[in-house]
Coordinates of N, CA and C in Angstrom, one line a residue:
X46 N 79.3 100.1 72.0 CA 80.0 99.2 72.8 C 81.5 99.2 72.5
X47 N 82.3 99.2 73.5 CA 83.7 99.2 73.4 C 84.2 97.9 72.9
X48 N 85.2 97.9 72.1 CA 85.9 96.6 71.7 C 87.0 96.2 72.6
X49 N 87.2 97.0 73.7 CA 88.2 96.7 74.7 C 87.4 96.3 76.0
X50 N 88.0 95.3 76.6 CA 87.4 94.8 77.9 C 88.5 95.1 79.0
X51 N 88.0 95.7 80.1 CA 88.9 96.0 81.2 C 88.6 95.1 82.4
X52 N 89.6 94.4 82.9 CA 89.4 93.5 84.1 C 90.3 94.1 85.2
X53 N 89.6 94.7 86.1 CA 90.4 95.4 87.2 C 90.7 94.5 88.4
X54 N 90.0 93.4 88.6 CA 90.2 92.5 89.7 C 90.1 91.1 89.3
X55 N 91.1 90.5 88.6 CA 91.0 89.1 88.3 C 90.9 88.3 89.6
X56 N 90.3 87.1 89.5 CA 90.1 86.3 90.7 C 91.5 86.0 91.3
X57 N 91.5 86.3 92.6 CA 92.8 86.0 93.4 C 93.8 87.1 93.3
X58 N 93.5 88.3 92.7 CA 94.4 89.4 92.5 C 93.7 90.6 93.2
X59 N 94.5 91.3 94.0 CA 94.0 92.6 94.6 C 93.6 93.6 93.5
X60 N 92.5 94.3 93.7 CA 92.0 95.3 92.7 C 93.1 96.4 92.5
X61 N 93.2 96.8 91.3 CA 94.1 97.9 90.9 C 93.5 99.2 91.3
X62 N 94.3 100.2 91.6 CA 93.7 101.5 92.0 C 94.1 102.6 91.0
X63 N 95.3 102.5 90.3 CA 95.7 103.6 89.4 C 96.0 103.0 88.0
X64 N 95.5 101.9 87.7 CA 95.7 101.2 86.4 C 94.7 100.1 86.4
X65 N 94.7 99.3 85.3 CA 93.8 98.1 85.2 C 94.7 96.9 85.0
X66 N 94.4 95.8 85.6 CA 95.3 94.7 85.5 C 95.3 94.1 84.1
X67 N 94.1 94.0 83.5 CA 94.1 93.3 82.2 C 93.2 94.2 81.3
X68 N 93.7 94.4 80.1 CA 92.9 95.1 79.0 C 93.0 94.2 77.8
X69 N 91.8 93.8 77.3 CA 91.8 92.9 76.1 C 91.1 93.6 75.0
X70 N 91.5 93.3 73.7 CA 90.8 93.9 72.6 C 91.1 93.2 71.3
X71 N 90.5 93.5 70.2 CA 90.8 92.9 69.0 C 90.9 94.1 67.9
X72 N 91.8 93.9 67.0 CA 91.9 95.0 65.9 C 93.4 95.2 65.6
X73 N 93.7 96.4 65.1 CA 95.0 96.7 64.7 C 95.8 97.2 65.9
X74 N 97.0 96.7 66.1 CA 97.9 97.0 67.2 C 98.8 98.2 66.8
X75 N 98.9 99.2 67.7 CA 99.7 100.4 67.5 C 100.7 100.5 68.7
X76 N 101.9 100.7 68.4 CA 102.9 101.0 69.4 C 103.5 102.4 69.2
X77 N 103.4 103.2 70.3 CA 103.9 104.5 70.3 C 105.2 104.6 71.1
X78 N 106.3 105.0 70.5 CA 107.5 105.0 71.2 C 107.4 106.0 72.4
X79 N 108.4 105.8 73.3 CA 108.4 106.7 74.5 C 108.5 108.1 74.1
X80 N 107.7 108.9 74.6 CA 107.6 110.3 74.3 C 108.3 111.2 75.4
X81 N 109.0 112.2 75.0 CA 109.7 113.1 75.9 C 109.0 114.5 75.9
X82 N 109.3 115.3 76.8 CA 108.7 116.7 76.9 C 109.4 117.6 75.9
X83 N 109.2 117.3 74.6 CA 109.7 118.2 73.5 C 108.6 118.8 72.7
X84 N 108.7 120.1 72.4 CA 107.7 120.7 71.5 C 108.0 120.3 70.1
X85 N 107.1 120.8 69.2 CA 107.2 120.4 67.8 C 108.5 120.9 67.1
X86 N 109.3 121.8 67.8 CA 110.6 122.2 67.3 C 111.7 121.5 67.9
X87 N 111.4 120.5 68.8 CA 112.4 119.7 69.4 C 113.0 120.4 70.6
X88 N 112.3 121.4 71.2 CA 112.8 122.1 72.4 C 112.2 121.6 73.6
X89 N 113.0 121.5 74.7 CA 112.5 121.0 76.0 C 111.4 121.9 76.5
X90 N 110.3 121.3 77.0 CA 109.2 122.0 77.6 C 109.3 121.7 79.1
X91 N 109.3 122.7 80.0 CA 109.3 122.5 81.4 C 110.5 122.0 82.1
X92 N 111.6 122.6 81.8 CA 112.9 122.2 82.5 C 112.7 122.2 84.0
X93 N 113.0 121.1 84.6 CA 112.9 120.9 86.1 C 111.5 120.9 86.6
X94 N 110.5 120.9 85.7 CA 109.1 121.0 86.2 C 108.3 119.7 85.7
X95 N 108.1 118.7 86.6 CA 107.5 117.5 86.2 C 106.0 117.7 85.7
X96 N 105.3 118.6 86.3 CA 103.9 118.9 85.8 C 103.9 119.3 84.3
X97 N 104.8 120.3 84.0 CA 104.8 120.8 82.6 C 105.3 119.7 81.7
X98 N 106.3 119.0 82.1 CA 106.8 117.9 81.3 C 105.7 116.8 81.0
X99 N 105.0 116.5 82.0 CA 104.0 115.5 81.9 C 102.9 115.9 80.9
X100 N 102.5 117.2 81.0 CA 101.5 117.7 80.1 C 102.0 117.7 78.6
X101 N 103.2 118.0 78.4 CA 103.8 118.0 77.1 C 103.9 116.5 76.6
X102 N 104.3 115.6 77.4 CA 104.4 114.2 77.0 C 103.1 113.7 76.6
X103 N 102.0 114.0 77.4 CA 100.7 113.5 77.0 C 100.2 114.1 75.8
X104 N 100.5 115.4 75.5 CA 100.1 116.0 74.3 C 100.9 115.3 73.1
X105 N 102.1 115.0 73.3 CA 102.9 114.3 72.2 C 102.3 112.9 72.0
X106 N 101.9 112.2 73.1 CA 101.3 110.9 72.9 C 99.9 111.0 72.2
X107 N 99.2 112.0 72.5 CA 97.9 112.3 71.8 C 98.1 112.5 70.3
X108 N 99.1 113.3 70.0 CA 99.4 113.5 68.5 C 99.8 112.3 67.8
X109 N 100.7 111.5 68.5 CA 101.1 110.2 67.9 C 100.0 109.2 67.7
X110 N 99.1 109.1 68.7 CA 98.0 108.2 68.6 C 97.1 108.7 67.4
X111 N 96.9 110.0 67.3 CA 96.0 110.5 66.2 C 96.6 110.2 64.9
X112 N 97.9 110.3 64.8 CA 98.6 110.0 63.5 C 98.3 108.6 63.0
X113 N 98.0 107.7 64.0 CA 97.8 106.3 63.7 C 96.3 106.0 63.7
X114 N 95.4 107.0 63.8 CA 94.0 106.8 63.8 C 93.4 106.4 65.1
X115 N 94.1 106.7 66.2 CA 93.7 106.2 67.5 C 93.6 107.4 68.5
X116 N 92.9 107.1 69.6 CA 92.8 108.1 70.7 C 93.2 107.4 72.0
X117 N 93.2 108.2 73.1 CA 93.5 107.6 74.4 C 92.5 106.5 74.8
X118 N 91.3 106.5 74.2 CA 90.3 105.5 74.5 C 90.7 104.1 73.9
X119 N 91.7 104.1 73.0 CA 92.2 102.9 72.4 C 93.4 102.3 73.1
X120 N 94.0 103.1 74.0 CA 95.2 102.6 74.7 C 94.9 101.5 75.6
X121 N 95.8 100.4 75.5 CA 95.6 99.2 76.3 C 96.7 99.1 77.3
X122 N 97.9 99.8 77.1 CA 99.0 99.6 78.0 C 99.9 100.9 77.9
X123 N 100.3 101.4 79.1 CA 101.3 102.5 79.1 C 102.4 102.1 80.0
X124 N 103.6 102.5 79.7 CA 104.8 102.3 80.5 C 105.4 103.7 80.8
X125 N 105.6 103.9 82.1 CA 106.1 105.2 82.6 C 107.5 105.0 83.1
X126 N 108.5 105.7 82.5 CA 109.9 105.7 82.9 C 110.1 107.1 83.6
X127 N 110.5 107.1 84.8 CA 110.7 108.3 85.5 C 112.1 108.3 86.2
X128 N 112.7 109.5 86.3 CA 114.0 109.6 87.0 C 113.8 109.7 88.5
X129 N 112.6 109.9 88.9 CA 112.2 110.0 90.4 C 110.8 109.6 90.5
X130 N 110.4 108.6 91.3 CA 109.0 108.3 91.5 C 108.2 109.4 92.1
X131 N 108.8 110.4 92.6 CA 108.1 111.6 93.1 C 107.4 112.3 91.9
X132 N 107.7 112.0 90.7 CA 107.1 112.7 89.5 C 105.7 112.0 89.2
X133 N 105.4 110.8 89.8 CA 104.2 110.1 89.4 C 102.9 110.9 89.7
X134 N 102.8 111.7 90.8 CA 101.6 112.4 91.0 C 101.3 113.4 89.8
X135 N 102.4 114.1 89.3 CA 102.2 115.0 88.2 C 101.8 114.2 86.9
X136 N 102.3 113.1 86.7 CA 101.9 112.2 85.6 C 100.5 111.8 85.7
X137 N 100.0 111.4 86.9 CA 98.6 111.0 87.1 C 97.7 112.2 86.8
X138 N 98.0 113.4 87.2 CA 97.2 114.6 86.9 C 97.1 114.7 85.4
X139 N 98.2 114.7 84.7 CA 98.2 114.9 83.2 C 97.4 113.7 82.5
X140 N 97.7 112.5 83.0 CA 97.0 111.3 82.5 C 95.5 111.5 82.6
X141 N 95.0 112.0 83.8 CA 93.6 112.0 84.0 C 92.9 113.1 83.2
X142 N 93.6 114.0 82.6 CA 93.1 115.0 81.6 C 92.7 114.2 80.3
X143 N 93.4 113.2 80.0 CA 93.2 112.5 78.7 C 92.5 111.1 78.8
X144 N 92.6 110.5 80.0 CA 92.1 109.1 80.1 C 91.0 109.1 81.1
X145 N 90.0 108.2 80.9 CA 88.9 108.0 81.8 C 89.4 107.2 83.0
X146 N 89.3 107.8 84.2 CA 89.8 107.1 85.4 C 89.1 105.8 85.7
X147 N 88.0 105.6 85.1 CA 87.2 104.4 85.3 C 87.6 103.3 84.3
X148 N 88.4 103.7 83.3 CA 88.8 102.7 82.2 C 90.3 102.9 81.9
X149 N 91.1 102.9 82.9 CA 92.6 103.1 82.7 C 93.2 101.9 82.0
X150 N 94.3 102.1 81.3 CA 95.0 101.0 80.6 C 95.8 100.2 81.6
X151 N 96.3 99.1 81.2 CA 97.3 98.4 82.0 C 98.5 99.3 82.0
X152 N 99.3 99.2 83.1 CA 100.4 100.1 83.2 C 101.5 99.5 84.0
X153 N 102.7 100.0 83.8 CA 103.9 99.8 84.6 C 104.6 101.1 84.7
X154 N 105.2 101.2 85.9 CA 106.0 102.5 86.2 C 107.3 102.0 86.8
X155 N 108.4 102.6 86.3 CA 109.7 102.3 86.9 C 110.6 103.5 86.9
X156 N 111.4 103.6 88.0 CA 112.4 104.6 88.2 C 113.6 104.1 87.5
X157 N 114.2 105.0 86.7 CA 115.4 104.7 85.9 C 116.5 105.6 86.3
X158 N 117.8 105.1 86.2 CA 118.9 106.0 86.5 C 119.1 107.2 85.7
X159 N 118.7 107.1 84.4 CA 118.8 108.2 83.5 C 117.9 108.0 82.2
X160 N 117.6 109.0 81.6 CA 116.9 109.0 80.3 C 118.0 109.4 79.2
X161 N 117.5 109.7 78.0 CA 118.5 110.0 77.0 C 119.3 111.3 77.2
X162 N 118.8 112.2 78.0 CA 119.5 113.4 78.4 C 119.0 113.8 79.9
X163 N 119.9 114.4 80.6 CA 119.6 114.7 82.1 C 118.4 115.6 82.3
X164 N 118.0 116.5 81.3 CA 116.9 117.4 81.5 C 115.6 116.8 81.5
X165 N 115.5 115.5 80.9 CA 114.2 114.8 80.8 C 113.9 114.1 82.2
X166 N 112.7 114.4 82.7 CA 112.3 113.8 84.0 C 111.5 112.5 83.8
X167 N 110.9 112.3 82.5 CA 110.1 111.2 82.3 C 110.0 110.9 80.8
X168 N 109.7 109.6 80.5 CA 109.4 109.2 79.1 C 108.3 108.2 79.3
X169 N 107.3 108.3 78.4 CA 106.1 107.5 78.5 C 105.8 106.9 77.1
X170 N 105.6 105.6 77.1 CA 105.2 104.9 75.8 C 103.8 104.4 76.0
X171 N 103.1 104.1 74.8 CA 101.8 103.6 74.8 C 101.5 102.6 73.8
X172 N 100.7 101.6 74.1 CA 100.2 100.6 73.1 C 98.7 100.7 73.0
X173 N 98.2 100.7 71.8 CA 96.8 100.8 71.5 C 96.3 99.8 70.6
X174 N 95.0 99.6 70.6 CA 94.3 98.7 69.6 C 93.1 99.4 69.1
X175 N 93.1 99.5 67.7 CA 92.0 100.1 67.1 C 91.2 99.1 66.2
X176 N 90.0 99.4 65.9 CA 89.2 98.5 65.1 C 89.8 98.5 63.7
X177 N 89.7 97.3 63.0 CA 90.3 97.1 61.7 C 89.3 97.7 60.7

């Protein structure tokens, strides 16, 4: 039995289609900083390619979660920062490789004017809860 509860359609709120409205859990809280499309040597992966960048970002998130003893199953909230909302389909494809589409975390997505450097198309952060 999962220690996380997903509520996709709270009373009076339209059902969510690409995220979950409410995710509750108990345990140890983990915050993963926004991840960029950098490989382990700090080199950009996928210049100008949102699909390649999204795959690298999710791999970095996976590694950060693992370092804290968590997996994507423990993620309760993700925030997507993109330089163009047109990158969201590529992000969703990469996300669906790692996350169960039936148990998506709460999420927010926003288009920003710039990230830390112009070659980055997205930055994604995650919050997780693991059993104590």
